[in-house]
Amino acid sequence: MRDHFELQDADAGGRIGELTVPRAGVTVETPALLPVINPNLQTISPARLHEEFGAEILITNSYIIHNNDDLRESAREQGLHELLDFDGAIMTDSGSFQLSEYGEIDVTTDEILRFQREIGSDIGTPVDIPTPPDVSHERAEAELETTKERIEAAESIDTGEMLLTAPVQGSTHPDLRERAGAHADGTDHDVFPIGAVVPLMNEYRYGDMVDVVAAAKRGLGVDAPVHLFGAGHPMMFALAVAMGCDLFDSAAYALYARDDRYLTVRGTEQLDDLDYLPCSCTVCTDSTGEDLRALNAKAREEALAAHNLHVTFTEIRRIKQAIRSGDLLELVEERARSHPAMLDGYRALCEHSEQLEREDPVSKSTFFYLSSESANRPEVHRHHRRLDRLDPEGQVLLTEGDSSNNYDESWRIVPPFGPFPRALSETYPLTAEVPDRLDASAYEAAADGVARLVESNPDTEFTLGHWDWPASALDRVPERVESFSLGDP
Ligand SMILES: [Zn+2]
């Protein structure tokens, strides 16, 4: 177990955890959102973030403070918590973002980490190299080496009680992200940001984002708290949490508000296009779209930022409850319907089912079959693997209908899982709720289950009784299985 992070609950790759931040004297429950505070420009004050939105942790940029004479002196004199008027935990970034935007910065990891400690940061960050997506393997590997050197160098700096991050880079090369994750995991650092994913999210490349996170997670240990750096849109939180991300930072609430953009869990709206406000936060119940449009620019920005934060924090709470209730993937499926790019993200998640399945609890609330993607959920793959350990003998009937005494054994078969002994009927996930009008994917997955069972029991004779399965499913059933239709259910 890592010293400062403890896992409490899990669902798919998602988890509820506790991040202990000793310097701040607080324990932050994850998944957590860190609102980004621009020290030069506060749309919503940190005190209000705490009181009104319950923010336990926020993030600000130590490089901006370091490079502004007034801010630097105030931060040195009063400390960061006093400067921002915030009692919770404060994470600081190092200027890596500025490095990626402007090509160079004028501090070293050593200088900026000492500065972060000096001003009272609770979680400090070295200067890593945020390699953008799609660059050559050679460049991504060379830059990753530099990031690794700096992470190692940071270990030898006396940072006291301040926790340290070890950013995971590697561009869009899964082998490098995995290697970076394993390297970071081998250090004494405490929090693991997956860096340089903002360009992927800005281009709605959620499928690629999922692949990057999956690769990093393969390198990192299960007990490593993972921060998805720069991921601020509530639409994708459930997806990212289900992949195993624990911390998010949001500058989006303020940046979008500045452009008159209104966040929802289904996407982003322009305030000008809204005849109705589809939200019940205080901003949206106290005013209409017209009221908001009539405000002066500053008041409008503040109102929109407050709404954006309400939506964002509400989604985090909804996700936590979904983990507790064991229906996080149902929530992800729902969000996947909000945008084709989100559907890509969810399909990519399903491609990593076997990886997710390692952390997924064996039993949770009833499995809901909600789309053809449900046929590819981790629970289906787990059931198929479980079939390898079962040994039906003699002549065995696998049927969607009633059991029959004409066989040595008579098993049930339920799409999308496939066959199982009747004694398991009441166990998760075989108690699944499935629609009457199932799609071909569910039958195909069930047929894959039959194939798996048949392959691992070469001496057993199998007969399949099915309710008129489509040809695409029957084609997947091994030839030596005799199958017959039971007609319509
Ligand atoms: Zn609202």
Coordinates of C-alpha atoms and ligand atoms in Angstrom, one line a residue:
M1 CA 0.0 0.0 0.0
R2 CA 1.2 3.6 -0.7
D3 CA 1.6 5.7 2.4
H4 CA -1.0 8.3 1.5
F5 CA -3.6 6.6 -0.5
E6 CA -6.1 4.0 0.6
L7 CA -8.8 2.3 -1.5
Q8 CA -12.2 2.0 0.0
D9 CA -14.5 0.7 -2.8
A10 CA -14.3 -0.3 -6.4
D11 CA -16.5 -0.7 -9.5
A12 CA -15.0 -1.6 -13.0
G13 CA -11.6 0.3 -12.9
G14 CA -13.2 3.1 -10.8
R15 CA -12.6 3.4 -7.1
I16 CA -13.4 5.5 -4.0
G17 CA -10.2 6.3 -2.1
E18 CA -8.7 8.5 0.5
L19 CA -5.7 10.7 -0.3
T20 CA -4.1 11.8 2.9
V21 CA -2.3 15.2 2.5
P22 CA -0.2 15.5 5.6
R23 CA 1.0 19.1 5.1
A24 CA -2.6 20.4 4.8
G25 CA -3.8 18.1 7.6
V26 CA -6.7 16.9 5.4
T27 CA -7.9 13.7 3.8
V28 CA -9.4 14.1 0.4
E29 CA -12.0 11.6 -0.8
T30 CA -11.5 10.5 -4.4
P31 CA -12.6 10.7 -7.1
A32 CA -12.0 14.4 -6.5
L33 CA -12.1 17.5 -8.6
L34 CA -9.4 20.1 -8.2
P35 CA -10.7 23.5 -9.4
V36 CA -7.9 25.4 -11.1
I37 CA -7.1 28.7 -9.6
N38 CA -5.4 31.3 -11.7
P39 CA -3.6 33.4 -9.1
N40 CA -4.0 36.5 -11.3
L41 CA -7.6 36.1 -12.0
Q42 CA -10.1 34.4 -9.7
T43 CA -13.5 33.9 -11.2
I44 CA -14.8 32.2 -8.0
S45 CA -12.8 32.7 -4.8
P46 CA -11.2 29.7 -3.2
A47 CA -13.1 30.4 0.0
R48 CA -16.4 30.2 -1.9
L49 CA -15.2 27.0 -3.7
H50 CA -14.9 25.5 -0.2
E51 CA -18.1 26.8 1.4
E52 CA -20.5 26.6 -1.5
F53 CA -19.1 23.7 -3.5
G54 CA -17.4 21.6 -0.9
A55 CA -14.0 21.7 -2.6
E56 CA -11.4 19.9 -0.4
I57 CA -8.5 20.5 -2.8
L58 CA -7.5 22.8 -5.5
I59 CA -4.6 23.4 -7.9
T60 CA -2.7 26.5 -8.8
N61 CA 0.4 27.2 -10.8
S62 CA 3.6 27.9 -8.9
Y63 CA 5.3 29.0 -12.0
I64 CA 2.9 31.9 -12.5
I65 CA 3.4 32.9 -8.9
H66 CA 7.2 32.5 -9.2
N67 CA 7.4 34.8 -12.2
N68 CA 5.3 37.6 -10.9
D69 CA 7.2 39.8 -8.4
D70 CA 4.2 40.8 -6.3
L71 CA 2.7 37.3 -6.1
R72 CA 6.1 35.8 -5.4
E73 CA 6.7 38.1 -2.5
S74 CA 3.2 37.7 -1.0
A75 CA 3.4 33.9 -1.4
R76 CA 6.8 33.9 0.4
E77 CA 5.6 36.2 3.2
Q78 CA 2.1 34.8 3.9
G79 CA 2.3 31.4 2.4
L80 CA 0.1 30.0 -0.3
H81 CA -2.9 29.1 1.9
E82 CA -3.1 32.6 3.2
L83 CA -2.6 34.1 -0.3
L84 CA -5.4 32.2 -1.7
D85 CA -7.5 32.1 1.5
F86 CA -8.0 28.4 1.4
D87 CA -7.7 25.9 4.2
G88 CA -7.9 22.6 2.2
A89 CA -5.2 21.0 0.2
I90 CA -3.4 22.9 -2.5
M91 CA -1.5 21.1 -5.3
T92 CA 0.9 23.2 -7.5
D93 CA 1.9 22.7 -11.0
S94 CA 5.4 23.6 -12.1
G95 CA 5.3 25.4 -15.4
S96 CA 5.3 22.3 -17.6
F97 CA 2.2 23.6 -19.3
Q98 CA 3.9 26.9 -20.1
L99 CA 6.8 24.8 -21.4
S100 CA 4.5 23.0 -23.8
E101 CA 2.9 26.2 -24.9
Y102 CA 6.0 28.5 -25.3
G103 CA 8.8 26.0 -25.7
E104 CA 10.9 27.1 -22.8
I105 CA 10.7 28.2 -19.1
D106 CA 13.3 29.7 -16.9
V107 CA 13.3 27.5 -13.8
T108 CA 14.7 24.1 -13.1
T109 CA 12.9 21.2 -11.3
D110 CA 15.2 21.9 -8.3
E111 CA 14.3 25.6 -8.1
I112 CA 10.6 25.2 -8.6
L113 CA 10.2 22.3 -6.2
R114 CA 12.1 24.3 -3.5
F115 CA 9.9 27.3 -4.2
Q116 CA 6.7 25.1 -4.0
R117 CA 7.8 23.9 -0.6
E118 CA 8.8 27.3 0.5
I119 CA 5.4 28.9 -0.2
G120 CA 3.5 26.0 1.5
S121 CA 2.3 23.8 -1.3
D122 CA 0.8 20.5 -0.2
I123 CA 1.5 18.5 -3.4
G124 CA 4.4 19.7 -5.6
T125 CA 5.3 18.9 -9.2
P126 CA 8.6 18.6 -11.0
V127 CA 9.1 20.1 -14.4
D128 CA 8.2 17.2 -16.8
I129 CA 8.1 17.3 -20.6
P130 CA 4.5 17.2 -21.8
T131 CA 5.0 15.4 -25.1
P132 CA 2.0 16.0 -27.3
P133 CA 0.1 13.2 -29.1
D134 CA 1.1 11.7 -32.4
V135 CA 4.8 12.6 -32.3
S136 CA 7.4 10.0 -33.4
H137 CA 8.3 7.1 -31.0
E138 CA 11.9 8.4 -31.0
R139 CA 11.0 11.9 -29.8
A140 CA 8.5 10.6 -27.2
E141 CA 11.0 8.2 -25.9
A142 CA 13.8 10.8 -25.7
E143 CA 11.5 13.3 -23.9
L144 CA 10.3 10.6 -21.5
E145 CA 13.9 9.9 -20.5
T146 CA 14.2 13.6 -19.5
T147 CA 11.0 13.4 -17.5
K148 CA 12.2 10.3 -15.8
E149 CA 15.5 11.9 -14.9
R150 CA 13.7 14.9 -13.4
I151 CA 11.3 12.6 -11.4
E152 CA 14.4 10.8 -10.0
A153 CA 16.2 14.1 -9.3
A154 CA 13.1 15.3 -7.4
E155 CA 13.5 12.3 -5.0
S156 CA 16.8 13.6 -3.7
I157 CA 15.4 17.1 -3.0
D158 CA 14.3 17.7 0.6
T159 CA 10.6 18.5 0.2
G160 CA 9.6 17.9 3.8
E161 CA 6.0 16.8 4.2
M162 CA 5.0 18.0 0.8
L163 CA 3.7 15.2 -1.4
L164 CA 5.2 14.8 -4.8
T165 CA 3.8 14.0 -8.2
A166 CA 5.4 11.8 -10.8
P167 CA 3.9 12.7 -14.2
V168 CA 3.4 9.9 -16.7
Q169 CA 4.2 10.9 -20.3
G170 CA 4.9 9.0 -23.5
S171 CA 2.6 10.7 -26.0
T172 CA 0.2 8.3 -27.8
H173 CA 2.6 5.3 -27.6
P174 CA 1.1 2.7 -25.3
D175 CA 4.5 1.0 -24.7
L176 CA 6.0 4.2 -23.5
R177 CA 3.0 5.2 -21.4
E178 CA 3.2 1.8 -19.7
R179 CA 7.0 2.0 -19.2
A180 CA 6.5 5.5 -17.8
G181 CA 3.9 4.3 -15.4
A182 CA 6.1 1.4 -14.2
H183 CA 9.0 3.8 -13.7
A184 CA 6.9 6.3 -11.8
D185 CA 5.4 3.5 -9.7
G186 CA 8.9 2.5 -8.7
T187 CA 9.7 5.9 -7.1
D188 CA 8.7 7.3 -3.7
H189 CA 6.4 9.8 -5.3
D190 CA 2.8 10.0 -4.2
V191 CA 0.4 11.1 -6.9
F192 CA 0.6 10.1 -10.6
P193 CA -0.7 12.6 -13.2
I194 CA -1.2 11.3 -16.7
G195 CA 0.1 14.3 -18.7
A196 CA -0.4 15.8 -22.1
V197 CA -3.9 14.4 -22.7
V198 CA -5.5 17.9 -23.1
P199 CA -4.9 17.9 -26.9
L200 CA -6.7 14.6 -27.1
M201 CA -9.7 15.9 -25.2
N202 CA -9.8 19.2 -27.1
E203 CA -10.1 17.1 -30.3
Y204 CA -12.7 14.8 -28.7
R205 CA -10.4 11.8 -29.1
Y206 CA -11.8 10.0 -26.1
G207 CA -11.0 6.5 -27.6
D208 CA -7.3 7.5 -27.8
M209 CA -7.5 9.0 -24.3
V210 CA -8.8 5.7 -22.9
D211 CA -5.9 3.8 -24.6
V212 CA -3.4 6.2 -23.1
V213 CA -4.9 5.8 -19.6
A214 CA -5.1 2.0 -19.9
A215 CA -1.4 1.9 -20.9
A216 CA -0.3 4.1 -18.0
K217 CA -2.4 2.1 -15.6
R218 CA -0.8 -1.2 -16.7
G219 CA 2.5 0.3 -15.5
L220 CA 1.2 1.8 -12.3
G221 CA 0.2 -0.2 -9.3
V222 CA -3.5 -0.6 -8.3
D223 CA -2.8 1.5 -5.2
A224 CA -1.4 4.5 -7.1
P225 CA -3.6 7.6 -7.1
V226 CA -4.0 8.7 -10.7
H227 CA -4.6 12.3 -11.8
L228 CA -5.9 12.9 -15.3
F229 CA -4.2 16.2 -15.9
G230 CA -6.3 18.9 -17.6
A231 CA -9.5 16.9 -17.8
G232 CA -12.2 19.3 -16.9
H233 CA -15.4 18.4 -18.8
P234 CA -18.0 16.6 -16.6
M235 CA -19.2 14.6 -19.7
M236 CA -16.1 12.4 -19.6
F237 CA -15.6 12.0 -15.8
A238 CA -17.5 8.8 -15.5
L239 CA -15.5 7.2 -18.4
A240 CA -12.2 8.4 -17.0
V241 CA -13.1 7.2 -13.4
A242 CA -14.1 3.8 -14.8
M243 CA -10.6 3.6 -16.4
G244 CA -9.1 4.2 -13.0
C245 CA -8.5 7.9 -12.7
D246 CA -8.9 9.4 -9.2
L247 CA -8.2 13.1 -9.6
F248 CA -9.3 15.7 -12.1
D249 CA -8.5 19.4 -12.4
S250 CA -10.9 21.8 -13.9
A251 CA -10.0 25.1 -15.5
A252 CA -12.9 24.4 -17.9
Y253 CA -15.5 25.8 -15.5
A254 CA -13.9 29.3 -15.7
L255 CA -12.5 29.2 -19.3
Y256 CA -15.9 28.1 -20.7
A257 CA -17.7 30.7 -18.6
R258 CA -15.5 33.4 -20.1
D259 CA -16.7 32.4 -23.6
D260 CA -20.4 32.2 -22.5
R261 CA -20.4 28.4 -22.6
Y262 CA -22.7 26.4 -20.4
L263 CA -21.5 22.9 -19.3
T264 CA -23.8 19.9 -19.1
V265 CA -23.1 16.2 -18.7
R266 CA -24.3 15.8 -22.3
G267 CA -21.9 18.4 -23.7
T268 CA -21.5 22.1 -24.0
E269 CA -24.1 24.7 -24.9
Q270 CA -23.7 28.4 -26.0
L271 CA -25.6 30.6 -23.6
D272 CA -27.1 32.4 -26.6
D273 CA -28.7 29.1 -27.8
L274 CA -30.4 28.3 -24.5
D275 CA -34.1 29.1 -24.3
Y276 CA -34.3 27.0 -21.1
L277 CA -31.7 26.2 -18.5
P278 CA -31.6 22.4 -18.1
C279 CA -30.3 22.4 -14.5
S280 CA -31.6 22.9 -11.0
C281 CA -28.6 24.6 -9.4
T282 CA -29.1 27.9 -7.6
V283 CA -27.9 29.9 -10.7
C284 CA -30.4 28.1 -13.0
T285 CA -33.4 28.2 -10.6
D286 CA -32.9 31.9 -9.8
S287 CA -32.6 33.1 -13.4
T288 CA -33.6 32.3 -17.0
G289 CA -31.3 32.2 -20.0
E290 CA -32.5 35.7 -20.8
D291 CA -31.6 37.0 -17.3
L292 CA -28.1 35.6 -17.7
R293 CA -27.7 37.2 -21.1
A294 CA -28.7 40.5 -19.7
L295 CA -26.0 40.5 -17.1
N296 CA -22.8 42.5 -17.6
A297 CA -19.8 40.5 -18.8
K298 CA -18.2 40.0 -15.4
A299 CA -21.4 39.0 -13.6
R300 CA -22.4 36.7 -16.4
E301 CA -19.0 35.0 -16.3
E302 CA -19.3 34.5 -12.6
A303 CA -22.8 33.1 -12.9
L304 CA -21.8 30.7 -15.6
A305 CA -18.7 29.6 -13.7
A306 CA -20.9 28.9 -10.7
H307 CA -23.3 26.8 -12.8
N308 CA -20.4 25.0 -14.5
L309 CA -19.0 24.1 -11.1
H310 CA -22.3 22.9 -9.8
V311 CA -22.7 20.5 -12.7
T312 CA -19.1 19.4 -12.3
F313 CA -19.3 18.6 -8.6
T314 CA -22.7 17.0 -8.9
E315 CA -21.3 14.6 -11.5
I316 CA -18.4 13.7 -9.2
R317 CA -21.0 12.9 -6.4
R318 CA -23.1 10.9 -8.9
I319 CA -20.0 8.9 -9.9
K320 CA -19.1 8.2 -6.3
Q321 CA -22.6 6.9 -5.6
A322 CA -22.5 4.8 -8.7
I323 CA -19.3 3.2 -7.5
R324 CA -21.0 2.5 -4.1
S325 CA -24.1 1.1 -5.8
G326 CA -22.1 -0.9 -8.2
D327 CA -23.6 0.6 -11.4
L328 CA -20.7 2.8 -12.6
L329 CA -20.7 1.1 -16.1
E330 CA -24.4 1.8 -16.5
L331 CA -23.6 5.5 -15.9
V332 CA -20.7 5.3 -18.4
E333 CA -23.1 3.8 -21.0
E334 CA -25.5 6.6 -20.4
R335 CA -22.8 9.2 -20.9
A336 CA -21.5 7.4 -23.9
R337 CA -24.8 8.3 -25.6
S338 CA -24.2 12.0 -25.4
H339 CA -21.7 12.2 -28.2
P340 CA -20.2 9.8 -30.8
A341 CA -16.8 10.6 -29.5
M342 CA -17.9 9.4 -26.0
L343 CA -19.2 6.2 -27.6
D344 CA -15.7 5.7 -29.0
G345 CA -14.3 6.2 -25.5
Y346 CA -16.7 3.6 -24.1
R347 CA -16.0 1.1 -26.9
A348 CA -12.3 1.6 -26.2
L349 CA -12.9 0.9 -22.5
C350 CA -14.7 -2.3 -23.5
E351 CA -11.6 -3.3 -25.5
H352 CA -9.7 -3.1 -22.2
S353 CA -12.3 -5.3 -20.4
E354 CA -9.7 -7.9 -19.3
Q355 CA -7.5 -5.3 -17.8
L356 CA -10.4 -3.7 -15.9
E357 CA -11.7 -7.0 -14.7
R358 CA -8.7 -7.5 -12.4
E359 CA -9.9 -4.7 -10.1
D360 CA -13.7 -5.1 -10.7
P361 CA -15.6 -6.5 -7.7
V362 CA -17.0 -10.0 -8.3
S363 CA -20.4 -9.0 -7.1
K364 CA -22.4 -5.8 -7.4
S365 CA -25.8 -4.5 -8.2
T366 CA -27.9 -6.1 -11.0
F367 CA -26.2 -6.0 -14.4
F368 CA -28.3 -4.0 -16.9
Y369 CA -27.9 -4.8 -20.6
L370 CA -28.3 -1.4 -22.2
S371 CA -26.6 -1.5 -25.6
S372 CA -24.6 -3.8 -27.8
E373 CA -21.5 -2.6 -25.9
S374 CA -22.8 -4.2 -22.8
A375 CA -22.0 -7.6 -24.5
N376 CA -18.3 -6.6 -24.1
R377 CA -18.3 -5.5 -20.5
P378 CA -15.7 -6.9 -18.1
E379 CA -18.3 -9.1 -16.4
V380 CA -19.0 -11.0 -19.6
H381 CA -15.3 -11.7 -20.1
R382 CA -14.9 -12.8 -16.5
H383 CA -17.8 -15.3 -17.0
H384 CA -16.2 -16.7 -20.1
R385 CA -13.0 -17.2 -18.2
R386 CA -14.8 -18.8 -15.4
L387 CA -16.2 -21.4 -17.9
D388 CA -12.6 -22.8 -18.2
R389 CA -12.8 -24.0 -14.6
L390 CA -16.1 -25.9 -15.0
D391 CA -16.3 -29.6 -16.0
P392 CA -19.6 -30.7 -17.4
E393 CA -19.6 -34.5 -18.1
G394 CA -21.4 -36.9 -20.4
Q395 CA -24.2 -35.5 -22.6
V396 CA -24.9 -31.9 -21.7
L397 CA -27.8 -29.7 -22.8
L398 CA -27.3 -25.9 -22.8
T399 CA -30.7 -24.4 -23.2
E400 CA -32.6 -21.2 -22.9
G401 CA -35.7 -23.3 -22.3
D402 CA -36.6 -25.7 -19.5
S403 CA -34.2 -28.4 -18.2
S404 CA -34.5 -31.9 -19.6
N405 CA -34.0 -35.3 -18.0
N406 CA -32.8 -36.8 -21.3
Y407 CA -29.3 -35.5 -20.6
D408 CA -26.7 -36.1 -17.9
E409 CA -26.6 -32.4 -17.2
S410 CA -28.9 -29.5 -18.2
W411 CA -27.4 -26.1 -18.0
R412 CA -29.0 -22.7 -18.6
I413 CA -27.8 -20.3 -21.2
V414 CA -28.4 -16.5 -21.0
P415 CA -27.1 -13.9 -23.5
P416 CA -24.7 -12.2 -23.3
F417 CA -22.9 -14.5 -20.8
G418 CA -23.5 -17.9 -22.3
P419 CA -23.9 -21.2 -20.5
F420 CA -23.7 -21.9 -16.7
P421 CA -24.9 -24.6 -14.3
R422 CA -28.4 -23.9 -12.9
A423 CA -27.0 -23.6 -9.4
L424 CA -25.3 -20.3 -10.4
S425 CA -28.6 -18.7 -11.6
E426 CA -28.9 -16.4 -8.6
T427 CA -25.3 -15.2 -8.7
Y428 CA -23.9 -11.9 -10.1
P429 CA -23.9 -11.1 -13.1
L430 CA -26.2 -13.9 -14.2
T431 CA -29.2 -12.2 -12.6
A432 CA -28.8 -9.5 -15.3
E433 CA -31.8 -7.6 -16.6
V434 CA -31.8 -7.8 -20.4
P435 CA -34.3 -6.3 -22.9
D436 CA -36.7 -8.7 -24.7
R437 CA -35.6 -7.3 -28.0
L438 CA -31.9 -8.2 -27.8
D439 CA -29.3 -7.3 -30.4
A440 CA -27.1 -9.8 -32.2
S441 CA -24.1 -8.8 -30.1
A442 CA -25.7 -10.4 -27.0
Y443 CA -26.3 -13.7 -28.8
E444 CA -22.8 -13.6 -30.3
A445 CA -21.2 -13.2 -26.9
A446 CA -23.3 -16.1 -25.5
A447 CA -22.1 -18.2 -28.5
D448 CA -18.5 -17.3 -27.6
G449 CA -19.2 -18.6 -24.1
V450 CA -20.5 -21.9 -25.6
A451 CA -17.3 -22.1 -27.8
R452 CA -15.1 -21.5 -24.7
L453 CA -16.9 -24.2 -22.7
V454 CA -16.8 -26.7 -25.6
E455 CA -13.1 -26.1 -26.2
S456 CA -12.1 -26.8 -22.6
N457 CA -14.2 -30.0 -22.4
P458 CA -13.2 -32.0 -25.5
D459 CA -14.7 -35.3 -24.1
T460 CA -18.2 -33.9 -23.4
E461 CA -21.1 -33.9 -25.8
F462 CA -23.0 -30.7 -26.1
T463 CA -26.5 -29.8 -27.4
L464 CA -27.7 -26.2 -27.7
G465 CA -31.4 -25.2 -27.4
H466 CA -31.9 -21.6 -28.4
W467 CA -34.7 -19.1 -29.0
D468 CA -34.0 -18.6 -32.7
W469 CA -30.5 -17.1 -32.5
P470 CA -29.4 -15.0 -35.5
A471 CA -27.0 -16.7 -37.9
S472 CA -24.1 -14.5 -36.9
A473 CA -24.3 -16.1 -33.4
L474 CA -24.9 -19.7 -34.6
D475 CA -21.8 -19.3 -36.8
R476 CA -19.7 -18.9 -33.7
V477 CA -21.0 -22.2 -32.1
P478 CA -18.4 -25.0 -32.7
E479 CA -19.5 -27.5 -35.4
R480 CA -19.6 -30.5 -33.0
V481 CA -22.4 -28.9 -31.0
E482 CA -25.8 -30.1 -32.1
S483 CA -28.2 -27.2 -32.0
F484 CA -31.9 -26.9 -32.3
S485 CA -34.4 -24.0 -32.1
L486 CA -36.9 -23.7 -29.4
G487 CA -39.0 -21.4 -31.6
D488 CA -40.0 -18.0 -30.3
P489 CA -39.9 -17.4 -26.6
Ligands
ZN1 ZN -27.1 25.3 -13.2

